[in-house]
PDB file of C-alpha atoms in Angstrom:
ATOM      1  CA  MET K  15      23.646  21.132  12.178  1.00 48.00           C
ATOM      2  CA  ALA K  16      25.791  18.191  10.760  1.00 56.00           C
ATOM      3  CA  GLN K  17      27.986  18.849   7.924  1.00 66.00           C
ATOM      4  CA  ASP K  18      26.585  17.897   4.529  1.00 73.00           C
ATOM      5  CA  VAL K  19      27.802  14.795   3.204  1.00 75.00           C
ATOM      6  CA  ILE K  20      26.993  13.539  -0.194  1.00 84.00           C
ATOM      7  CA  PHE K  21      26.676   9.802  -1.020  1.00 86.00           C
ATOM      8  CA  VAL K  22      25.690   8.324  -4.449  1.00 89.00           C
ATOM      9  CA  THR K  23      23.281   5.132  -4.572  1.00 91.00           C
ATOM     10  CA  THR K  24      21.647   3.696  -7.423  1.00 93.00           C
ATOM     11  CA  VAL K  25      18.005   2.813  -7.785  1.00 94.00           C
ATOM     12  CA  SER K  26      17.768  -0.988  -8.577  1.00 96.00           C
ATOM     13  CA  ALA K  27      15.203  -2.299 -11.271  1.00 96.00           C
ATOM     14  CA  ARG K  28      12.739  -2.986  -8.387  1.00 96.00           C
ATOM     15  CA  GLY K  29      12.795   0.727  -7.273  1.00 95.00           C
ATOM     16  CA  LEU K  30      15.115   0.030  -4.161  1.00 94.00           C
ATOM     17  CA  ILE K  31      18.040   2.205  -3.087  1.00 93.00           C
ATOM     18  CA  THR K  32      20.482   1.207  -0.459  1.00 93.00           C
ATOM     19  CA  LEU K  33      21.179   4.066   2.320  1.00 93.00           C
ATOM     20  CA  PRO K  34      24.855   3.979   3.155  1.00 91.00           C
ATOM     21  CA  GLU K  35      25.525   2.486   6.659  1.00 93.00           C
ATOM     22  CA  ALA K  36      26.939   5.810   8.146  1.00 90.00           C
ATOM     23  CA  VAL K  37      23.663   7.386   7.290  1.00 91.00           C
ATOM     24  CA  ARG K  38      21.699   4.633   8.975  1.00 93.00           C
ATOM     25  CA  ALA K  39      23.841   4.598  11.892  1.00 94.00           C
ATOM     26  CA  ARG K  40      23.598   8.401  12.419  1.00 92.00           C
ATOM     27  CA  LEU K  41      20.012   8.311  12.114  1.00 93.00           C
ATOM     28  CA  ASN K  42      19.424   5.087  13.917  1.00 95.00           C
ATOM     29  CA  TRP K  43      17.539   3.519  11.018  1.00 95.00           C
ATOM     30  CA  ASN K  44      17.889  -0.182  11.598  1.00 94.00           C
ATOM     31  CA  ALA K  45      16.177  -2.847   9.391  1.00 93.00           C
ATOM     32  CA  GLY K  46      12.315  -2.610   9.439  1.00 93.00           C
ATOM     33  CA  THR K  47      12.424   1.296  10.016  1.00 94.00           C
ATOM     34  CA  ARG K  48       9.684   2.833   8.409  1.00 93.00           C
ATOM     35  CA  LEU K  49      10.296   6.026   6.168  1.00 94.00           C
ATOM     36  CA  VAL K  50       8.251   8.593   4.475  1.00 94.00           C
ATOM     37  CA  ALA K  51       9.586   9.993   1.170  1.00 94.00           C
ATOM     38  CA  GLU K  52       8.329  13.195   0.617  1.00 95.00           C
ATOM     39  CA  ASP K  53       8.481  14.726  -3.006  1.00 96.00           C
ATOM     40  CA  THR K  54       9.465  18.502  -2.723  1.00 95.00           C
ATOM     41  CA  PRO K  55      10.553  21.025  -5.352  1.00 96.00           C
ATOM     42  CA  ASP K  56      14.086  20.656  -4.063  1.00 94.00           C
ATOM     43  CA  GLY K  57      14.208  16.862  -4.231  1.00 93.00           C
ATOM     44  CA  VAL K  58      12.689  14.037  -2.341  1.00 92.00           C
ATOM     45  CA  ILE K  59      13.050  14.155   1.594  1.00 93.00           C
ATOM     46  CA  LEU K  60      13.095  10.868   3.742  1.00 93.00           C
ATOM     47  CA  ARG K  61      12.023  10.991   7.177  1.00 94.00           C
ATOM     48  CA  GLU K  62      11.254   8.472   9.815  1.00 94.00           C
ATOM     49  CA  ALA K  63       7.171   7.538   9.803  1.00 92.00           C
ATOM     50  CA  LEU K  64       5.319   8.459  13.093  1.00 87.00           C
ATOM     51  CA  ALA K  65       4.519   5.430  15.082  1.00 83.00           C
ATOM     52  CA  PHE K  66       0.812   6.588  15.302  1.00 79.00           C
ATOM     53  CA  ALA K  67      -1.066   9.047  13.143  1.00 75.00           C
ATOM     54  CA  PRO K  68      -1.434  12.759  15.012  1.00 75.00           C
ATOM     55  CA  THR K  69      -4.538  13.417  16.450  1.00 75.00           C
ATOM     56  CA  PRO K  70      -6.177  16.588  17.305  1.00 77.00           C
ATOM     57  CA  GLN K  71      -5.601  17.458  21.000  1.00 73.00           C
ATOM     58  CA  GLY K  72      -8.907  16.819  23.027  1.00 70.00           C
ATOM     59  CA  SER K  73     -10.100  14.011  20.412  1.00 71.00           C
ATOM     60  CA  ALA K  74      -9.443  11.372  23.262  1.00 69.00           C
ATOM     61  CA  PHE K  75     -11.595  13.304  26.087  1.00 69.00           C
ATOM     62  CA  GLY K  76     -14.180  10.891  27.598  1.00 68.00           C
ATOM     63  CA  ILE K  77     -13.188   7.717  26.272  1.00 70.00           C
ATOM     64  CA  LEU K  78     -12.045   6.013  29.433  1.00 73.00           C
ATOM     65  CA  LYS K  79     -15.407   4.976  31.398  1.00 74.00           C
ATOM     66  CA  THR K  80     -15.685   5.465  35.104  1.00 76.00           C
ATOM     67  CA  LYS K  81     -18.252   4.802  37.649  1.00 81.00           C
ATOM     68  CA  ARG K  82     -17.215   7.873  39.423  1.00 81.00           C
ATOM     69  CA  LYS K  83     -19.118  11.283  39.294  1.00 80.00           C
ATOM     70  CA  PRO K  84     -17.409  13.855  37.269  1.00 74.00           C
ATOM     71  CA  LYS K  85     -15.449  16.538  39.191  1.00 76.00           C
ATOM     72  CA  SER K  86     -16.541  19.286  36.852  1.00 71.00           C
ATOM     73  CA  ALA K  87     -20.287  20.410  36.164  1.00 59.00           C
TER      74      ALA K  87
END
């Protein structure tokens, strides 16, 4: 695990914060990266948002149409 480094930033009047360049570079968070802010009892956690919402396994079963007969009964 990476060594904890503390950075101080300020919330703007519009509610914006600036993440230090070292943090953005280490996490590969470029301009336009979507983040999720999770409020926890220990503080706020920032994570990169998933590209797609998680879906249950098997939820896509049978969505592709085919003219072939199924191989299973």
